[in-house]
Short mmCIF file of C-alpha atoms in Angstrom, two decimals:
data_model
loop_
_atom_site.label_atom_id
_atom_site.label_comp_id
_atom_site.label_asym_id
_atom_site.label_seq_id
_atom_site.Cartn_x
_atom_site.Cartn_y
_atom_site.Cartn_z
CA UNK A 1058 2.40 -17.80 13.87
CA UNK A 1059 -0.34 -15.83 14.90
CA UNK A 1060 -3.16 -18.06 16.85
CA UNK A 1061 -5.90 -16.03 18.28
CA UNK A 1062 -6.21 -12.08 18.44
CA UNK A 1063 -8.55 -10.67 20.57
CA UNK A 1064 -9.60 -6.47 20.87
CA UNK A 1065 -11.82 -4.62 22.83
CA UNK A 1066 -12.68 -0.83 22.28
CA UNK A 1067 -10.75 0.23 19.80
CA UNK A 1068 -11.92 1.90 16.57
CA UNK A 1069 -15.05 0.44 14.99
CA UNK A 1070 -14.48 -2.79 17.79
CA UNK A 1071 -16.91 -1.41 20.57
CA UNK A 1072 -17.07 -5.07 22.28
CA UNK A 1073 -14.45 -7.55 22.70
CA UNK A 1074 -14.10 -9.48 19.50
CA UNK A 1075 -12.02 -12.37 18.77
CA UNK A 1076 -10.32 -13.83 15.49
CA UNK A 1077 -9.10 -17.33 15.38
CA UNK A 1078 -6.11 -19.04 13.27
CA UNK A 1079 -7.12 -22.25 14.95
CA UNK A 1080 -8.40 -24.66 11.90
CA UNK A 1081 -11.81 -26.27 12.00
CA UNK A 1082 -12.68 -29.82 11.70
CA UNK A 1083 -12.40 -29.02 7.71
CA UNK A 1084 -10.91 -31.55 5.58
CA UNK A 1085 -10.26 -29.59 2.61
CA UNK A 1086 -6.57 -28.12 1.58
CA UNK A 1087 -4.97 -29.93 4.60
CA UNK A 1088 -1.63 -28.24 3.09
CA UNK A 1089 -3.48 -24.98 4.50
CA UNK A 1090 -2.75 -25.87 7.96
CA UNK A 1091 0.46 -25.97 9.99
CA UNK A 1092 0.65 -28.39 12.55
CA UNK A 1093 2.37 -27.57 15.86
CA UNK A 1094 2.55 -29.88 18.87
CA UNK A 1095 -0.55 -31.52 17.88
CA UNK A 1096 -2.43 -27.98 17.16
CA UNK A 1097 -3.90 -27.29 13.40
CA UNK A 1098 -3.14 -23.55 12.75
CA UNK A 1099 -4.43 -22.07 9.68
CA UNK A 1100 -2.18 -20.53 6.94
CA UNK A 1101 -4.26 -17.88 5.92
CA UNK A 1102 -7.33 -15.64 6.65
CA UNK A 1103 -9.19 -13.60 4.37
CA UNK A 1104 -11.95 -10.78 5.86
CA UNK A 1105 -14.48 -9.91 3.40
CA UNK A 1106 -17.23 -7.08 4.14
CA UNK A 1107 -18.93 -3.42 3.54
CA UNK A 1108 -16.91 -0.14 2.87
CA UNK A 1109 -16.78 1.34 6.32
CA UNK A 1110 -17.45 -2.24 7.74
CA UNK A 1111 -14.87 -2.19 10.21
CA UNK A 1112 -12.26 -4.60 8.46
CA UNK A 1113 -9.44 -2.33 7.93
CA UNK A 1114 -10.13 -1.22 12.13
CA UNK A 1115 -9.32 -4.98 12.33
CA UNK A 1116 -5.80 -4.82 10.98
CA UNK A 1117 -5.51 -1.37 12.17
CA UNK A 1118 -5.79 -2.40 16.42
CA UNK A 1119 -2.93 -5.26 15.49
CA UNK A 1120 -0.41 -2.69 13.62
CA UNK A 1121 -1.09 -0.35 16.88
CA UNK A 1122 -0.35 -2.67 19.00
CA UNK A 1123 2.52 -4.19 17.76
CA UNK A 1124 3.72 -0.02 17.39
CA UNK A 1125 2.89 0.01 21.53
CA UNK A 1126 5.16 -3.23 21.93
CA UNK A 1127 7.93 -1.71 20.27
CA UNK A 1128 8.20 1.68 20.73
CA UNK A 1129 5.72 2.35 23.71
CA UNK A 1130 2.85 4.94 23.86
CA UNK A 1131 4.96 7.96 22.69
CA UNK A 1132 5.40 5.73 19.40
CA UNK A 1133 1.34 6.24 18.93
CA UNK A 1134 -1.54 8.53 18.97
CA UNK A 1135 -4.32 7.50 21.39
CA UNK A 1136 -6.38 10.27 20.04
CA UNK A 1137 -10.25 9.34 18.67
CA UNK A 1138 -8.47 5.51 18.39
CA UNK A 1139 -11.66 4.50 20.99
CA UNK A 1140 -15.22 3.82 20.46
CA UNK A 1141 -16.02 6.89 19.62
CA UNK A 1142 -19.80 6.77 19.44
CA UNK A 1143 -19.94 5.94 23.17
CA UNK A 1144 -19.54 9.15 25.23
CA UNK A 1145 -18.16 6.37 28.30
CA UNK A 1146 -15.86 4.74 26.08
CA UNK A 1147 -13.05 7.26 26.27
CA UNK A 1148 -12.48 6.52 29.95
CA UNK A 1149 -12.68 2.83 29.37
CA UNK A 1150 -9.78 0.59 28.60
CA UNK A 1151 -8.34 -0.58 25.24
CA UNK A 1152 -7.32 -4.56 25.11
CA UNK A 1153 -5.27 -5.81 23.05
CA UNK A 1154 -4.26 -9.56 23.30
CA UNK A 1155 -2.06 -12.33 20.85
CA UNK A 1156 -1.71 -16.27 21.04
CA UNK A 1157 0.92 -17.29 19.20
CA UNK A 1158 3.82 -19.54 18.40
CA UNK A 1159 7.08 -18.18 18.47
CA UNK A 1160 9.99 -19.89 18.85
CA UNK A 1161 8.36 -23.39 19.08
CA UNK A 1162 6.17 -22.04 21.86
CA UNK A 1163 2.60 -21.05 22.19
CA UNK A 1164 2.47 -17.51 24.27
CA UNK A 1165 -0.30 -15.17 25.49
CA UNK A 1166 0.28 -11.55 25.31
CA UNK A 1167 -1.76 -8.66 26.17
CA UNK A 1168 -1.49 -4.87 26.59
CA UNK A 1169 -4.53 -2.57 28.64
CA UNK A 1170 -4.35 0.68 27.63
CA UNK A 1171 -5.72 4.13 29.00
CA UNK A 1172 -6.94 6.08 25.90
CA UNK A 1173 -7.30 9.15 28.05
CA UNK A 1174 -4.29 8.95 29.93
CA UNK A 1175 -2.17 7.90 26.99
CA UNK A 1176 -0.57 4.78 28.67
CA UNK A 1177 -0.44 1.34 29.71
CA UNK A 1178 -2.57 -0.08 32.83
CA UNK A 1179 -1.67 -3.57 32.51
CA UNK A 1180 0.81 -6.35 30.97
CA UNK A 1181 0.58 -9.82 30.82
CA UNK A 1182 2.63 -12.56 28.99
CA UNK A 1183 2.18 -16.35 30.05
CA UNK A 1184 3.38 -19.48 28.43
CA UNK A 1185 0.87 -21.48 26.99
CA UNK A 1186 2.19 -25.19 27.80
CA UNK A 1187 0.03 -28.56 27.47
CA UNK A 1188 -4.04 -28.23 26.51
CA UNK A 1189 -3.77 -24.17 26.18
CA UNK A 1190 -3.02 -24.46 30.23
CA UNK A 1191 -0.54 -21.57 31.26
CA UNK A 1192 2.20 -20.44 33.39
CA UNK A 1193 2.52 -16.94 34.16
CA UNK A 1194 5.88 -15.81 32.91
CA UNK A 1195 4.84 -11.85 34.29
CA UNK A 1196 1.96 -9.67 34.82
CA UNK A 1197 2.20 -5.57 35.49
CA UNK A 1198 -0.55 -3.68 37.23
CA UNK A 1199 -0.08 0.33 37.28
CA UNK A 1200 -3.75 0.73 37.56
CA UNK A 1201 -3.05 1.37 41.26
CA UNK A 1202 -1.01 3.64 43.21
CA UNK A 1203 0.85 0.67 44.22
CA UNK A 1204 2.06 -0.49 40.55
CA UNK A 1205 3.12 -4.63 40.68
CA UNK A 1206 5.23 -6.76 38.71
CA UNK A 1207 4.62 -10.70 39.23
CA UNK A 1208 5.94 -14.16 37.84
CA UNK A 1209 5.50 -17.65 38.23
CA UNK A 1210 8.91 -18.39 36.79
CA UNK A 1211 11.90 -19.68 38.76
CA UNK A 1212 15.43 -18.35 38.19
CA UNK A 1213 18.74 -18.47 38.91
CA UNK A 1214 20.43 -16.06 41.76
CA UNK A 1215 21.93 -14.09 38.68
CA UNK A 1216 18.36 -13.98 36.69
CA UNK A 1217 17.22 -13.39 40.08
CA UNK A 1218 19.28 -9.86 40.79
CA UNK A 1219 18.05 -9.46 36.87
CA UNK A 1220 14.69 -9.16 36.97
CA UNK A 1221 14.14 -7.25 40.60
CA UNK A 1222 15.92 -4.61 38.89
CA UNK A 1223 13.55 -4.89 36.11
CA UNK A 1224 10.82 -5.19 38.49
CA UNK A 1225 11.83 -1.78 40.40
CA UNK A 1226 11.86 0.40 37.52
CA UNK A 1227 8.62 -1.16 36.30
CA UNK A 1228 7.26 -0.53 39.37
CA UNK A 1229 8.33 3.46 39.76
CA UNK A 1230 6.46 4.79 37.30
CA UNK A 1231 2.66 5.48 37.56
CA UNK A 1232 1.84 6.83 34.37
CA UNK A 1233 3.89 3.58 32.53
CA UNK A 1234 4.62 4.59 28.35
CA UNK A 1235 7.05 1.22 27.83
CA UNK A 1236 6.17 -2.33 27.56
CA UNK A 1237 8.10 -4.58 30.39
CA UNK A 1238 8.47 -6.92 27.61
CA UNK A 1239 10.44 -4.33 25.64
CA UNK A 1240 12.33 -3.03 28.46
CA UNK A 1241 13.28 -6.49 29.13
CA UNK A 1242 14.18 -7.65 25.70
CA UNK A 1243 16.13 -4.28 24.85
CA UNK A 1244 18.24 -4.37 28.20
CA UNK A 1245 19.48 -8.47 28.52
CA UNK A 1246 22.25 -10.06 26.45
CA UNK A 1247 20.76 -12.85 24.24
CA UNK A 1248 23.82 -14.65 25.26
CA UNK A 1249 22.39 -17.72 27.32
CA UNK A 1250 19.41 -15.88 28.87
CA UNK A 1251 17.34 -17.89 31.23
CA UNK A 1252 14.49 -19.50 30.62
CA UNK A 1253 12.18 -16.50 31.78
CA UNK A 1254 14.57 -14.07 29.79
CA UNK A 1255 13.96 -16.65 26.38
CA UNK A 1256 10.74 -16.30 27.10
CA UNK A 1257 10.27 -12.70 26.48
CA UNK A 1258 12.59 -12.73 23.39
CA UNK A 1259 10.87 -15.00 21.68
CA UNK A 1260 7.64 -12.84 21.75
CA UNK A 1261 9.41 -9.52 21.74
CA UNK A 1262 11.10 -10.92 18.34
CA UNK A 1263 7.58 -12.11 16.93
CA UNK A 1264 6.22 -8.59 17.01
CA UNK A 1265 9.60 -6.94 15.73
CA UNK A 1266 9.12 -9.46 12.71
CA UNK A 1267 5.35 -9.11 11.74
CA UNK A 1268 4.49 -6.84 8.90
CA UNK A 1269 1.43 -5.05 8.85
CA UNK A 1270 1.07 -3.64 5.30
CA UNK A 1271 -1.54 -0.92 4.53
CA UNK A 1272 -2.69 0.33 1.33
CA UNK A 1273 -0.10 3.37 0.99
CA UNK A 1274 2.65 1.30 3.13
CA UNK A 1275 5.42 0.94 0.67
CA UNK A 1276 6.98 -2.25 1.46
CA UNK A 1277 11.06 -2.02 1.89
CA UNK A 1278 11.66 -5.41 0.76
CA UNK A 1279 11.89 -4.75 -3.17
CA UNK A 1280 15.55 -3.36 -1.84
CA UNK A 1281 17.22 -7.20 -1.50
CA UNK A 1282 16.02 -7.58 -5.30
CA UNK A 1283 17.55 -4.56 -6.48
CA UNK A 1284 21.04 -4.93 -5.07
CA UNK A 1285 21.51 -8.10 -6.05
CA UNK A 1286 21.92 -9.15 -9.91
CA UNK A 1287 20.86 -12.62 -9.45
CA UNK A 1288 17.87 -11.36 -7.35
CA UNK A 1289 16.92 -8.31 -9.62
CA UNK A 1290 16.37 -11.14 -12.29
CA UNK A 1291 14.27 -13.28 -10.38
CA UNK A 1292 11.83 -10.32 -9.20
CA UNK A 1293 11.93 -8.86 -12.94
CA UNK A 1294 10.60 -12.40 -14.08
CA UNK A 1295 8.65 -12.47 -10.98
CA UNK A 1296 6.65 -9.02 -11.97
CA UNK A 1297 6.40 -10.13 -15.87
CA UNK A 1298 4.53 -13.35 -14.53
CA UNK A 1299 1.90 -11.22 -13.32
CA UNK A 1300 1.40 -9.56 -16.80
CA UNK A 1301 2.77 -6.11 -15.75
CA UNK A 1302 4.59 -5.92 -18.90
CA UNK A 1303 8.19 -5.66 -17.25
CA UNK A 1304 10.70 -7.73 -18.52
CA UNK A 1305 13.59 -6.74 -16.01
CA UNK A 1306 14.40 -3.86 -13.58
CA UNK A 1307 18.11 -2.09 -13.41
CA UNK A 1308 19.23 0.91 -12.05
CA UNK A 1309 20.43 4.32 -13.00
CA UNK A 1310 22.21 7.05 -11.51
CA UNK A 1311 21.08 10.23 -10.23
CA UNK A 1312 22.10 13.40 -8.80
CA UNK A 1313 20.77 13.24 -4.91
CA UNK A 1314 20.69 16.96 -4.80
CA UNK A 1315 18.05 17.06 -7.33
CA UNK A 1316 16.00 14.30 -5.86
CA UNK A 1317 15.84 16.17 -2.23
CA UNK A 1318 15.12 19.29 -3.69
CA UNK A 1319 11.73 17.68 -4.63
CA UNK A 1320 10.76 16.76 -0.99
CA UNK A 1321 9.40 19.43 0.95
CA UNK A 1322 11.78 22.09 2.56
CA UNK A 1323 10.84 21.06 6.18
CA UNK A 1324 11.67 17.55 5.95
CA UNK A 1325 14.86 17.96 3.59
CA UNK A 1326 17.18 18.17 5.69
CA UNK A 1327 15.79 15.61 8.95
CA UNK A 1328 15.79 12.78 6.25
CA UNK A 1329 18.95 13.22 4.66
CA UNK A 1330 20.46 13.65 8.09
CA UNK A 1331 18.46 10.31 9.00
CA UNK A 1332 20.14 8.44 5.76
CA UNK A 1333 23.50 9.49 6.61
CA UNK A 1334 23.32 8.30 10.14
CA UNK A 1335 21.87 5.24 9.22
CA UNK A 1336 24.19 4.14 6.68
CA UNK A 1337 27.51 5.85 9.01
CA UNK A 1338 26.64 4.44 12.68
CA UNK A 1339 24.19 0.91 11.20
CA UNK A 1340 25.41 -1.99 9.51
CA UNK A 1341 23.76 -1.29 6.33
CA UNK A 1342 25.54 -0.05 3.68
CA UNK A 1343 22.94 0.73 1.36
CA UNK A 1344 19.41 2.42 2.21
CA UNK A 1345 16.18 2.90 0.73
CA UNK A 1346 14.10 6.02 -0.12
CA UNK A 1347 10.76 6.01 -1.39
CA UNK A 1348 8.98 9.22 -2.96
CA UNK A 1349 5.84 9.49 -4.46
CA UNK A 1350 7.40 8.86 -7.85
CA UNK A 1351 10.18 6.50 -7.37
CA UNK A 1352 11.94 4.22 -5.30
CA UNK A 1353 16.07 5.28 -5.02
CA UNK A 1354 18.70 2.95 -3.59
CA UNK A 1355 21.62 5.72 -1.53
CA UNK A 1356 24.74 5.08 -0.01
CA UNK A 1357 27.82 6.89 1.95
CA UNK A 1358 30.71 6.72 0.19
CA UNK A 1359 33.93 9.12 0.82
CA UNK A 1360 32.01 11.68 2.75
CA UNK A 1361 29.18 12.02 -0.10
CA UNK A 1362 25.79 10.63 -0.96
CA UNK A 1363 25.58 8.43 -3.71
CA UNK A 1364 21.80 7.58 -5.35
CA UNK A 1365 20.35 5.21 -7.98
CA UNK A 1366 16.37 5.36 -9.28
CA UNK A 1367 15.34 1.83 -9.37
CA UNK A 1368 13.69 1.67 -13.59
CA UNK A 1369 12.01 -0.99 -15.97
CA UNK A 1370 12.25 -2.63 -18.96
CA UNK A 1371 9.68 -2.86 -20.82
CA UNK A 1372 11.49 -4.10 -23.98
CA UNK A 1373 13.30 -1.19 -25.09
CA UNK A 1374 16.62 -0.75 -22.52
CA UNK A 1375 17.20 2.55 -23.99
CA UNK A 1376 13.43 3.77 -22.49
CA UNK A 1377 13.32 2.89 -19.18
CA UNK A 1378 9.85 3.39 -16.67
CA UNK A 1379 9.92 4.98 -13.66
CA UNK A 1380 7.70 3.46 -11.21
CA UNK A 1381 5.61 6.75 -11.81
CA UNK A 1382 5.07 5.58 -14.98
CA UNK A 1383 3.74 2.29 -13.93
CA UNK A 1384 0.35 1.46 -13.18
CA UNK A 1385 -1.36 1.33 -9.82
CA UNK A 1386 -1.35 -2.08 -10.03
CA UNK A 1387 1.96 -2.48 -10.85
CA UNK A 1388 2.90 -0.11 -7.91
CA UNK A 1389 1.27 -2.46 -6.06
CA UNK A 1390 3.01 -5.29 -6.91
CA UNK A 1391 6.00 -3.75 -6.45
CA UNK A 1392 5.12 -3.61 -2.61
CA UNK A 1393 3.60 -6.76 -2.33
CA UNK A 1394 5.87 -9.51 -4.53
CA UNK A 1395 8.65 -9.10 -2.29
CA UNK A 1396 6.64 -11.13 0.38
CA UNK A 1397 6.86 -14.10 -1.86
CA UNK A 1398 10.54 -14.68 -1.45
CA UNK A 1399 10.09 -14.31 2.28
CA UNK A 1400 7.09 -16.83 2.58
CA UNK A 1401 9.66 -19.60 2.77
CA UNK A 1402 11.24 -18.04 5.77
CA UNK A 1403 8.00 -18.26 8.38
CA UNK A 1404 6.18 -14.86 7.80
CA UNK A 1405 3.58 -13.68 8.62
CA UNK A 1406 2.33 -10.79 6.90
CA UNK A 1407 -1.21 -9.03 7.71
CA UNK A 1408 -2.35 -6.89 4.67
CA UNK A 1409 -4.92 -4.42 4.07
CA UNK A 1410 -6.67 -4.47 1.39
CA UNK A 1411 -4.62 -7.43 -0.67
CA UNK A 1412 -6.69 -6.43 -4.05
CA UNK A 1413 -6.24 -2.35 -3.97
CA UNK A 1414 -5.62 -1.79 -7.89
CA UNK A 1415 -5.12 -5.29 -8.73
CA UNK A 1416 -7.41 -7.24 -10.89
CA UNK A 1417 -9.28 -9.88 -9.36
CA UNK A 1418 -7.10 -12.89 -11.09
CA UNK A 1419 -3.96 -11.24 -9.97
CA UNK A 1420 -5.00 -11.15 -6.36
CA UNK A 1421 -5.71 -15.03 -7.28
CA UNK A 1422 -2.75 -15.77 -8.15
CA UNK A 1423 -0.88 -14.16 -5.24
CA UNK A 1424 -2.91 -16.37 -3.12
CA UNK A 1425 -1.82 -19.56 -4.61
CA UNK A 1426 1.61 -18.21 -4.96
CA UNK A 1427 1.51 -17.92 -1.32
CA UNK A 1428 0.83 -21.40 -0.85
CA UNK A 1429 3.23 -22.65 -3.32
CA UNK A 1430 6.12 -20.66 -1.99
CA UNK A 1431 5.38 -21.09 2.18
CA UNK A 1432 4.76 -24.54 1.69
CA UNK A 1433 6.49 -26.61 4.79
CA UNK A 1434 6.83 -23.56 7.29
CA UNK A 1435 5.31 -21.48 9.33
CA UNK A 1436 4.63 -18.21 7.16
CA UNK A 1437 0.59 -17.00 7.31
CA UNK A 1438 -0.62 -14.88 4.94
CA UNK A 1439 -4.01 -12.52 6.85
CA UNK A 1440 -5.61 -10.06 4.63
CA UNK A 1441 -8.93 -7.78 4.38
CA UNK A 1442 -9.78 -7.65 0.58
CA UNK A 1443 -13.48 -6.52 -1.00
CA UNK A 1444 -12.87 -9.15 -4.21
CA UNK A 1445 -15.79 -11.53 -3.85
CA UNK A 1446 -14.25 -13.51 -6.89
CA UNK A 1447 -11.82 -15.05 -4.27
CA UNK A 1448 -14.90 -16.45 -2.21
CA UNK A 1449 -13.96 -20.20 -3.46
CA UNK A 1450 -13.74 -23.48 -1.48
CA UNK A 1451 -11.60 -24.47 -4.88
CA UNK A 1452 -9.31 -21.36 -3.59
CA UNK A 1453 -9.66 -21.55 0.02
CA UNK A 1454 -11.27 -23.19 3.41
CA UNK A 1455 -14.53 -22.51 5.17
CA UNK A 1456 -12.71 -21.61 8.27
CA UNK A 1457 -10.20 -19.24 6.75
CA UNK A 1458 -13.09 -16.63 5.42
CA UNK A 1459 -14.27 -14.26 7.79
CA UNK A 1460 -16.72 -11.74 7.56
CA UNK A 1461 -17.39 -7.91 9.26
CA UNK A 1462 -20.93 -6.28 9.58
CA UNK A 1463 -21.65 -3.07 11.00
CA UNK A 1464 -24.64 -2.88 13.41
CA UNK A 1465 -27.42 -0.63 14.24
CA UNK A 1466 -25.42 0.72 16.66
CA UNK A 1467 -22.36 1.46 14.34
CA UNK A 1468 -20.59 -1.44 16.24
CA UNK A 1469 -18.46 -3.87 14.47
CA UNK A 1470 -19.10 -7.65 14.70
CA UNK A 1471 -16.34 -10.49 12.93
CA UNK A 1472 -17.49 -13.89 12.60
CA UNK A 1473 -16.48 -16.95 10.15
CA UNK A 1474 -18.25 -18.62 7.61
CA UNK A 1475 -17.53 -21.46 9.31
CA UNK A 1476 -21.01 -19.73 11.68
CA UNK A 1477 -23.13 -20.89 8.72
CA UNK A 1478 -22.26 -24.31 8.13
CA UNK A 1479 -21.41 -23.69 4.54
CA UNK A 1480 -20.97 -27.51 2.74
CA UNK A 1481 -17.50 -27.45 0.53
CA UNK A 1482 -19.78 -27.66 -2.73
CA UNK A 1483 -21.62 -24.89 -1.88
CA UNK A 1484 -21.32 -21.56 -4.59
CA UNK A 1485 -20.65 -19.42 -1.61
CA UNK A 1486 -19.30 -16.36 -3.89
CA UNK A 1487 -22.77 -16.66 -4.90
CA UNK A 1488 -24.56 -16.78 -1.73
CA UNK A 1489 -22.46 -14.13 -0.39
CA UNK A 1490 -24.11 -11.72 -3.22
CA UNK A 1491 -27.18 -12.91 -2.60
CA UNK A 1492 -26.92 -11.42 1.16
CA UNK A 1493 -26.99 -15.04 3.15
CA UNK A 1494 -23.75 -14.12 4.89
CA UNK A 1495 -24.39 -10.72 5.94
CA UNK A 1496 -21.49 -8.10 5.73
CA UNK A 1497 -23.06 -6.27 2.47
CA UNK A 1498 -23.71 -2.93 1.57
CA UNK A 1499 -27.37 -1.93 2.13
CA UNK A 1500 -28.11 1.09 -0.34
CA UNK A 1501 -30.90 3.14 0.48
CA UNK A 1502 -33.29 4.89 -2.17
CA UNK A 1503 -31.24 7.56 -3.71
CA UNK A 1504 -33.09 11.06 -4.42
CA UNK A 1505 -31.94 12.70 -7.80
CA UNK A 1506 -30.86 16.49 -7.13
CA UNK A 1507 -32.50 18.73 -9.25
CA UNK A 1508 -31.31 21.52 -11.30
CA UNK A 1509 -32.57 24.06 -8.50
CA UNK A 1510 -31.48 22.11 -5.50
CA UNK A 1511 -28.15 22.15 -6.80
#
């Protein structure tokens, strides 16, 4: 679970700015909080506030770092990602930093990055043990010409040999692209690791896990539903819950010549190549591909490519939908009901924009299907959203609504309604409109163009 995230110059996020899962002295919706060791950690977080506000820069400096953790600074573009309206920001670092639980541990983690130099000047990962005291399991410097590597851990003789070899090749690079905690994870057997090696894992693992979804990610997990009959059933009855009209999806065949000679000619050839390998040297045996009109399951099979276009019902089995012929909302859906099956399995997803194309009850009701379905683990549901209808203490708690203003100064600032004291029978969807929590548009006069201006 995700307990605390805390950024510093990056995007909209001039000054360091922190967001908290850590619940309140709230009473209300106690099944909104999972408790851990004697900690109260919140379920969910919604962040409400102005286009151009800074909330989506919010999920944005979480999905880039969790791209730095696993695939290092070539796997991003450090171009314009800093304060940009500050000349000195440029040269100044980017910090990135996660409490969480992971593997029935709480863990600090944190990444200080050179936007200029396009890599990493420090590392840290300590384990957070009794009363948020910790014990540093390593930190990396390379913002010297003398780079270190340093622990607090013990080990074994073995673990021992281990990590100095770690610690070398850390410590021989000056301009560093890789996370240690990467390297590390990605090099040692999960057979028996010690307990420094378990350590990393577990929060190497957390990042591989979290989903960051953004409003034109298409969401992979639809696949499970597809292959399976059992599972296509559920999801069809899943999607007709929420009104889209769907009654039950299938499958049909389809020449895979035809569907890449729609992509464009450049990247015809790298994907299919990419599908091939996949399916040939992985253990899947069944991949997915997403185009802007449909969603196609493809497999290997005797040397050739095999595809099938996921369609709809919509009552008639003889006239099947495409998802191009579905609604935006329904699109949507399509990307976002998946996550309800994997709720029960301690998730934690981080969306953008929950309520892109969906009307406001539906975006409702995937709330409170969140709760129903996560109920009794650890899954957390984090989302930016501009539906005001959701701003409801029936719906949700003081402390999980958060709000983000833009200054004077084009700076972003988060804070929580929990700031204003609001009481649970307050109308706060109300008050919100009525500009007593801040984090609303502010329209200025508007001048009608005239016929010879224009």
């Amino acid at each position: 679970m995700l307990v605390n995230f805390q950024v510093k110059n990056f995007g909209s996020f001039r000054d360091a700015t922190n967001f908290s899962m850590i619940a309140s002295s709230v009473r209300r919706h106690p099944s909104h909080i999972a408790e851990i060791d004697g900690k109260n950690i919140l379920r969910s977080a919604f962040v409400f506030g102005a286009n151009a506000s800074g909330k989506s820069n919010l999920i944005k400096a979480i999905g880039f770092a969790k791209c730095i953790v696993e695939d290092g600074m070539n796997g991003v573009d450090c171009d314009r990602k800093h304060f940009r309206l500050d000349p000195n920001k440029l040269d100044d670092i980017g910090v990135f930093q996660f409490t969480i639980n992971a593997g029935d541990k709480f863990y600090e983690y944190g990444l200080a990055i050179s936007y200029s130099r396009a890599c990493i000047v420090s590392e840290w990962l300590n384990h957070i043990e009794d009363s948020f005291k910790g014990k540093t399991v390593f930190i990396c410097n390379w913002s010297s010409k003398m780079p270190t590597v340093e622990t607090e851990m013990e080990f074994s003789s073995e673990d021992q040999q281990r990590f100095n070899v770690y610690k070398v090749d850390a410590c021989n690079s000056l301009q560093h692209k890789r996370t240690f905690l990467a390297d590390i994870a990605e090099r040692t057997s999960r057979t028996n690791p010690g307990v420094f090696f378990e350590h990393c894992f577990n929060v190497y693992f957390w990042f591989r896990k979290l989903m960051v979804i953004y409003p034109d990610t298409t969401f992979g997990g639809m696949i499970r539903y597809v292959i399976d009959k059992s599972a296509r059933l559920s999801f069809g009855a899943l999607l007709n819950r929420f009104d889209t009209g769907i009654e039950s999806l299938s499958t049909q065949k389809v020449d895979p010549e035809k569907v890449f000679a729609d992509l464009p000619s450049d990247r015809r050839h790298l994907l299919k190549s990419k599908i091939i390998a996949d399916l040939t040297r992985g253990s899947k045996s069944i991949a997915k591909l997403t185009t802007q009109d449909n969603v196609y399951l493809v497999q290997f099979q005797d040397g050739q490519l095999t595809m099938e276009k996921v369609v709809a019902d919509h009552g008639r089995k003889d006239e099947p939908f495409d998802r191009t012929d579905e609604s935006d909302g329904t699109r949507r859906l399509y990307d976002l009901l998946p996550l309800q099956g994997m709720f029960s399995n301690s998730t934690v997803a981080i969306i953008d924009e929950l309520d892109r194309s969906l009307h406001t009850k539906a975006t409702t009701e995937f709330i409170r299907a969140f709760f129903n379905c996560s109920g009794g683990c650890r899954s957390q549901l984090i989302a930016t959203t501009h539906d005001a209808a959701i701003l409801d203490l029936d719906l949700l708690r003081q402390d999980e609504i958060w709000f983000v203003e833009r200054g004077d100064d084009h700076a972003s600032t988060l804070y929580p309604l929990t700031k204003f004291k609001a009481r649970f029978d307050k109308d706060i969807h109300k008050d919100y409109l009525l500009g007593r929590y801040g984090a609303l548009p502010i329209f200025g006069r508007m001048k009608l163009i005239s016929k010879k201006e224009s």
